mmCIF file of C-alpha atoms in Angstrom:
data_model
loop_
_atom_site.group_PDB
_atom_site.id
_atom_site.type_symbol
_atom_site.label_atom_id
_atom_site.label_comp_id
_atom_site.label_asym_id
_atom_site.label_seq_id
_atom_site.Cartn_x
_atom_site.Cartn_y
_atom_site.Cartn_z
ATOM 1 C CA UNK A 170 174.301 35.592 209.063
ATOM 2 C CA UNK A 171 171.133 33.964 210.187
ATOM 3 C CA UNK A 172 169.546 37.828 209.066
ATOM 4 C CA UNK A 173 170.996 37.861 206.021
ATOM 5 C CA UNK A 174 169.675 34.983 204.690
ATOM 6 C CA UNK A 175 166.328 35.586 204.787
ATOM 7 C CA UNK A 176 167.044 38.364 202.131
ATOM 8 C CA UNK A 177 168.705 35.559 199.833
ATOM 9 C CA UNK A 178 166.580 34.455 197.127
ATOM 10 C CA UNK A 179 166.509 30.836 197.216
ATOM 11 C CA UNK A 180 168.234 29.456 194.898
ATOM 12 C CA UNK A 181 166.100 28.473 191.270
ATOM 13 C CA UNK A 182 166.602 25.284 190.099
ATOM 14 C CA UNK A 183 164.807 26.702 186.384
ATOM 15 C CA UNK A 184 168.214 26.843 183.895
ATOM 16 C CA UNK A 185 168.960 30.537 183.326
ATOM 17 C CA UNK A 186 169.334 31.303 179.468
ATOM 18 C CA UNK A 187 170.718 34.784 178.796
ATOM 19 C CA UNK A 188 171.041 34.828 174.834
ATOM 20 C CA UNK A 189 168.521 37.261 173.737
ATOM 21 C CA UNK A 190 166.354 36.282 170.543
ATOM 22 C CA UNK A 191 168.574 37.105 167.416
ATOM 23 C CA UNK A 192 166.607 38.631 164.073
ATOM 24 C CA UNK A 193 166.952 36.600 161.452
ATOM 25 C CA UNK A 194 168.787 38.047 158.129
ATOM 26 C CA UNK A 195 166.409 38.824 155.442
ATOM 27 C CA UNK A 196 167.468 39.914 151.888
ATOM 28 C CA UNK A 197 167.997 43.269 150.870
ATOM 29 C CA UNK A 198 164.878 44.831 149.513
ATOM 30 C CA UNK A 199 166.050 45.548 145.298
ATOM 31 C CA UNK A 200 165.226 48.361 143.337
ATOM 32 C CA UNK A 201 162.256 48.129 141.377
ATOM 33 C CA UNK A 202 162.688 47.411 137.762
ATOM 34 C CA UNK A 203 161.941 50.162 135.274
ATOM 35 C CA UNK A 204 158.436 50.021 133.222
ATOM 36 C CA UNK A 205 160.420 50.073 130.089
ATOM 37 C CA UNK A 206 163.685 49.153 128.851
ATOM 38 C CA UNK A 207 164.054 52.203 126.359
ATOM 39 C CA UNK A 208 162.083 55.120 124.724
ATOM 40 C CA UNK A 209 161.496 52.745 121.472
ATOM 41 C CA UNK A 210 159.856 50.392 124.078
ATOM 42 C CA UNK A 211 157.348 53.318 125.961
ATOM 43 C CA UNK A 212 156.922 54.493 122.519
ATOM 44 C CA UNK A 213 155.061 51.430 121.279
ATOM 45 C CA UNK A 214 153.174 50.534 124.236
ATOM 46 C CA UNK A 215 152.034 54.516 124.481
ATOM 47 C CA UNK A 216 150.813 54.285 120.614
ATOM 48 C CA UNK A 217 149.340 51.477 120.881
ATOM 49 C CA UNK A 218 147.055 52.571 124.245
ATOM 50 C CA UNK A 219 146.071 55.395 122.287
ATOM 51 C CA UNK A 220 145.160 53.183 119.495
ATOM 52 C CA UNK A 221 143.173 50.939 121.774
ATOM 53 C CA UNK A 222 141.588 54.119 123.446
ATOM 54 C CA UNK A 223 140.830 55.595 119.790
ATOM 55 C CA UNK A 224 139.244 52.806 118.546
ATOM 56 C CA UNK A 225 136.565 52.627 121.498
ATOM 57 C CA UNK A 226 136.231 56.211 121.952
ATOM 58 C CA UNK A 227 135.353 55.752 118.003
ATOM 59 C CA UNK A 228 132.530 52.922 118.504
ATOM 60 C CA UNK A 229 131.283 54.617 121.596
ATOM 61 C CA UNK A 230 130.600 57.784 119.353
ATOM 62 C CA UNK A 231 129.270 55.883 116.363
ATOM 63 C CA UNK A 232 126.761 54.631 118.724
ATOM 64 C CA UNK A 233 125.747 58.389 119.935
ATOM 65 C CA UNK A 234 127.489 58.207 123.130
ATOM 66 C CA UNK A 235 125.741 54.301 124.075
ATOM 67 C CA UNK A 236 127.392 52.843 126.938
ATOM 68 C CA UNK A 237 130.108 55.275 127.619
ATOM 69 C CA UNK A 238 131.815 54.096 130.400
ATOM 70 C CA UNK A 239 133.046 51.832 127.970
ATOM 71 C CA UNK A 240 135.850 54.300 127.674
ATOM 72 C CA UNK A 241 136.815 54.139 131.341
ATOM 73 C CA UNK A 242 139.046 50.577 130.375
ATOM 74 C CA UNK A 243 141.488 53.480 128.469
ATOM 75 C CA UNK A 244 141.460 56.457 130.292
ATOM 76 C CA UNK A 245 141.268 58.360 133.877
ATOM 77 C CA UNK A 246 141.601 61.595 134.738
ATOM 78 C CA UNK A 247 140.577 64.890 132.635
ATOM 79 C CA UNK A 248 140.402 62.337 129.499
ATOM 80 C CA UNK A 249 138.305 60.163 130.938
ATOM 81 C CA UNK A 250 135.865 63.154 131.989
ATOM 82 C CA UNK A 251 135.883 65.319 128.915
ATOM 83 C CA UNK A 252 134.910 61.915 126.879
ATOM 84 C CA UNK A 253 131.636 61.209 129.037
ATOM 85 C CA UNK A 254 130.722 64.890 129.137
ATOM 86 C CA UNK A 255 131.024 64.380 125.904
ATOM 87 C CA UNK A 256 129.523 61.468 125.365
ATOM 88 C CA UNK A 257 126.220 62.291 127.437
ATOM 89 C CA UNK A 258 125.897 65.319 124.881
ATOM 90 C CA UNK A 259 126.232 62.917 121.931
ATOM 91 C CA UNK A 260 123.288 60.889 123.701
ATOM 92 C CA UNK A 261 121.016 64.494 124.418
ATOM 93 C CA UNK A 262 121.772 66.052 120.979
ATOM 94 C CA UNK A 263 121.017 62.516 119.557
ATOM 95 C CA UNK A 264 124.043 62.776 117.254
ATOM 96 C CA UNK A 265 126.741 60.364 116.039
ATOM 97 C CA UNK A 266 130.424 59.937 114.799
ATOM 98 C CA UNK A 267 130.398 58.620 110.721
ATOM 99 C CA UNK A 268 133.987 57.829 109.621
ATOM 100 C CA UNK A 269 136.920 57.471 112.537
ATOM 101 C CA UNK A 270 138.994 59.578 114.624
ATOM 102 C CA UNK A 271 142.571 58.327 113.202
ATOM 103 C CA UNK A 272 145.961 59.743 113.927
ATOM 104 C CA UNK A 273 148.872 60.237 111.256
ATOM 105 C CA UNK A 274 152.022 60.400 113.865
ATOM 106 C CA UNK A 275 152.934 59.593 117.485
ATOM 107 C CA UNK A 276 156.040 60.994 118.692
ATOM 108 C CA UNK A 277 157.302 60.805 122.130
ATOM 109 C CA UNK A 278 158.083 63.848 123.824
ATOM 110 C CA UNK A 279 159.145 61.783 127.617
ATOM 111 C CA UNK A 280 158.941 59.061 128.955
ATOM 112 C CA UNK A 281 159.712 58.248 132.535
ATOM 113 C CA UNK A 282 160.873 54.954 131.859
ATOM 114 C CA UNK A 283 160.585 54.396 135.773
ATOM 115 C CA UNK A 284 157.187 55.020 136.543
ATOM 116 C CA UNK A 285 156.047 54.266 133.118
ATOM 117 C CA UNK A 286 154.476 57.586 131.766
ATOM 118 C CA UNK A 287 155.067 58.968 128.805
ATOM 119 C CA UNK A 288 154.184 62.355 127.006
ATOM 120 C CA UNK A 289 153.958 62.108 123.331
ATOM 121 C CA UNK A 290 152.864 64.454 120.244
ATOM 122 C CA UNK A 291 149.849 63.298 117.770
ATOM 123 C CA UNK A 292 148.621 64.848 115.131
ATOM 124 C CA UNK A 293 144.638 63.802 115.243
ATOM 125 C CA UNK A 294 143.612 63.509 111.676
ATOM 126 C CA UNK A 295 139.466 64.088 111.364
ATOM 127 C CA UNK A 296 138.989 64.497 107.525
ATOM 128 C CA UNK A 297 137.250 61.294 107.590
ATOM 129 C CA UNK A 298 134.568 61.689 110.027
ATOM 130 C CA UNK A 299 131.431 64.003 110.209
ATOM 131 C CA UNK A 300 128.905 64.214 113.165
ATOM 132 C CA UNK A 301 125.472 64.305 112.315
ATOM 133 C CA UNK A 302 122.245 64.366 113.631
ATOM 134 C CA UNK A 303 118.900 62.348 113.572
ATOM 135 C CA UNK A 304 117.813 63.636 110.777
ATOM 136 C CA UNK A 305 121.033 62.998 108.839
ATOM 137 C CA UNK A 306 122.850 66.555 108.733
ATOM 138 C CA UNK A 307 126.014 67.384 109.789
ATOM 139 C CA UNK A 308 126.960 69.613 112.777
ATOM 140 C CA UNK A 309 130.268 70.270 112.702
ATOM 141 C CA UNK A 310 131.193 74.053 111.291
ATOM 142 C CA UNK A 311 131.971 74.748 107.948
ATOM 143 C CA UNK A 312 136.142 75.607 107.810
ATOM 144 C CA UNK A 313 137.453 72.820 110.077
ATOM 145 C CA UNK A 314 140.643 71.670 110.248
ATOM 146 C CA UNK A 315 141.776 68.476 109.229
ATOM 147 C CA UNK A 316 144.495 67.874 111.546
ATOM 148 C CA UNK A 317 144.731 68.892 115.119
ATOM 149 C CA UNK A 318 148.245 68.817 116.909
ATOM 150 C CA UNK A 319 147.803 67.541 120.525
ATOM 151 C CA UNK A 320 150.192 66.915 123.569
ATOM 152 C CA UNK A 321 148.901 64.068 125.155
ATOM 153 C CA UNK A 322 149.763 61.922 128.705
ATOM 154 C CA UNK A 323 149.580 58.051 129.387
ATOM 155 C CA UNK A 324 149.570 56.976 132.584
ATOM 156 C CA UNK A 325 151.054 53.647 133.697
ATOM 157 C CA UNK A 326 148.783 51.867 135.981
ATOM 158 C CA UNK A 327 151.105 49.193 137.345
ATOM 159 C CA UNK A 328 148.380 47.302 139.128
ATOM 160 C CA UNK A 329 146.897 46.813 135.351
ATOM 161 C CA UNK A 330 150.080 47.172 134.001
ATOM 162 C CA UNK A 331 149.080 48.926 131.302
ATOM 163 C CA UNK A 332 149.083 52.905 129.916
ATOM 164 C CA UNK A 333 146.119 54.948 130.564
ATOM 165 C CA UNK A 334 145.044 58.180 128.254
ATOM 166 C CA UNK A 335 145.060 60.972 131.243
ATOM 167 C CA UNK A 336 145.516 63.850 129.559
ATOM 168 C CA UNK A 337 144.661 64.723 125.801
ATOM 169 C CA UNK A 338 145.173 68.817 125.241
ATOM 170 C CA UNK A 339 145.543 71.014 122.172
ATOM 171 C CA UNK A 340 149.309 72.029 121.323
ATOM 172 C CA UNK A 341 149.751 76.126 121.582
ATOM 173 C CA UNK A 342 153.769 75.757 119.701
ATOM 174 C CA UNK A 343 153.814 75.830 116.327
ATOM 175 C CA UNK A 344 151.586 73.347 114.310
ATOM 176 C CA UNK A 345 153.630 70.274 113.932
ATOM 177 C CA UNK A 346 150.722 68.271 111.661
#
């Protein structure tokens, strides 16, 4: 016995806990609330971003392309490009925007009322504007339309919560102006 005991731990007079730390209960994670509550709802807020973006992308051109990145508050992607390109132009040609850009309908085509993009139809309406250089005549071609159709994307930026212009192209289906 004597033997054995010196392979005996002596005995520890520290309390022995054995419960292991339990996780506390957190609440389930919930499913992120859509952008919109209806198509009605994504319809408004998409016309009036493209308002908002038409009305600086208007200034910025009556002022021959002045401070473009003005435009940048309303739109990313290809938009947001294609309107400093063309912008800088304005500035090297030394030509400006009389009248306004308007639009004469805005109807949705989609809206992920999730994520908060929408798709809608506009029918750009440019029989009140001219573009004209320094010395006063205009540049755009004789024969013009009046109305373009366009297809054209809004991006919900949920950091900003707000829609972006991202994409602005012409419609190829029939003419729906």
């Amino acid at each position: 016995m004597g033997a054995l005991s010196g392979c005996m731990a002596a005995p520890d007079s520290a309390p022995v806990t054995s419960a292991a730390p339990v996780a506390e209960a957190t609440a389930t994670p919930t499913d992120t609330p859509p952008v919109f509550a209806s198509n009605d709802e994504a319809l408004a807020a998409a016309e009036d971003a493209y308002s908002e973006y038409q009305v600086m992308s208007n200034k910025i051109a009556h002022e021959g392309g002045a401070e473009a990145q003005r435009i940048s508050e309303y739109t990313v992607g290809e938009v947001l490009e294609s309107e400093l390109a063309t912008y800088e132009r304005m500035s090297t040609d030394k030509i400006h925007l009389v009248g306004d850009l308007a639009f004469d309908s805005f109807t949705l085509q989609s809206a992920d009322l999730s994520s908060g993009d929408v798709i809608a139809y506009v029918c750009l309406d440019v029989t009140q504007t001219d573009v004209i250089d320094a010395a006063g005549a205009s540049v755009i071609p004789a024969g013009r339309p009046d109305r373009y159709p366009l297809q054209v994307s809004l991006l919900h930026d949920s950091s900003a919560n707000r829609l972006f212009v991202e994409k602005s192209d012409s419609w190829s289906g029939s003419n729906f102006c």
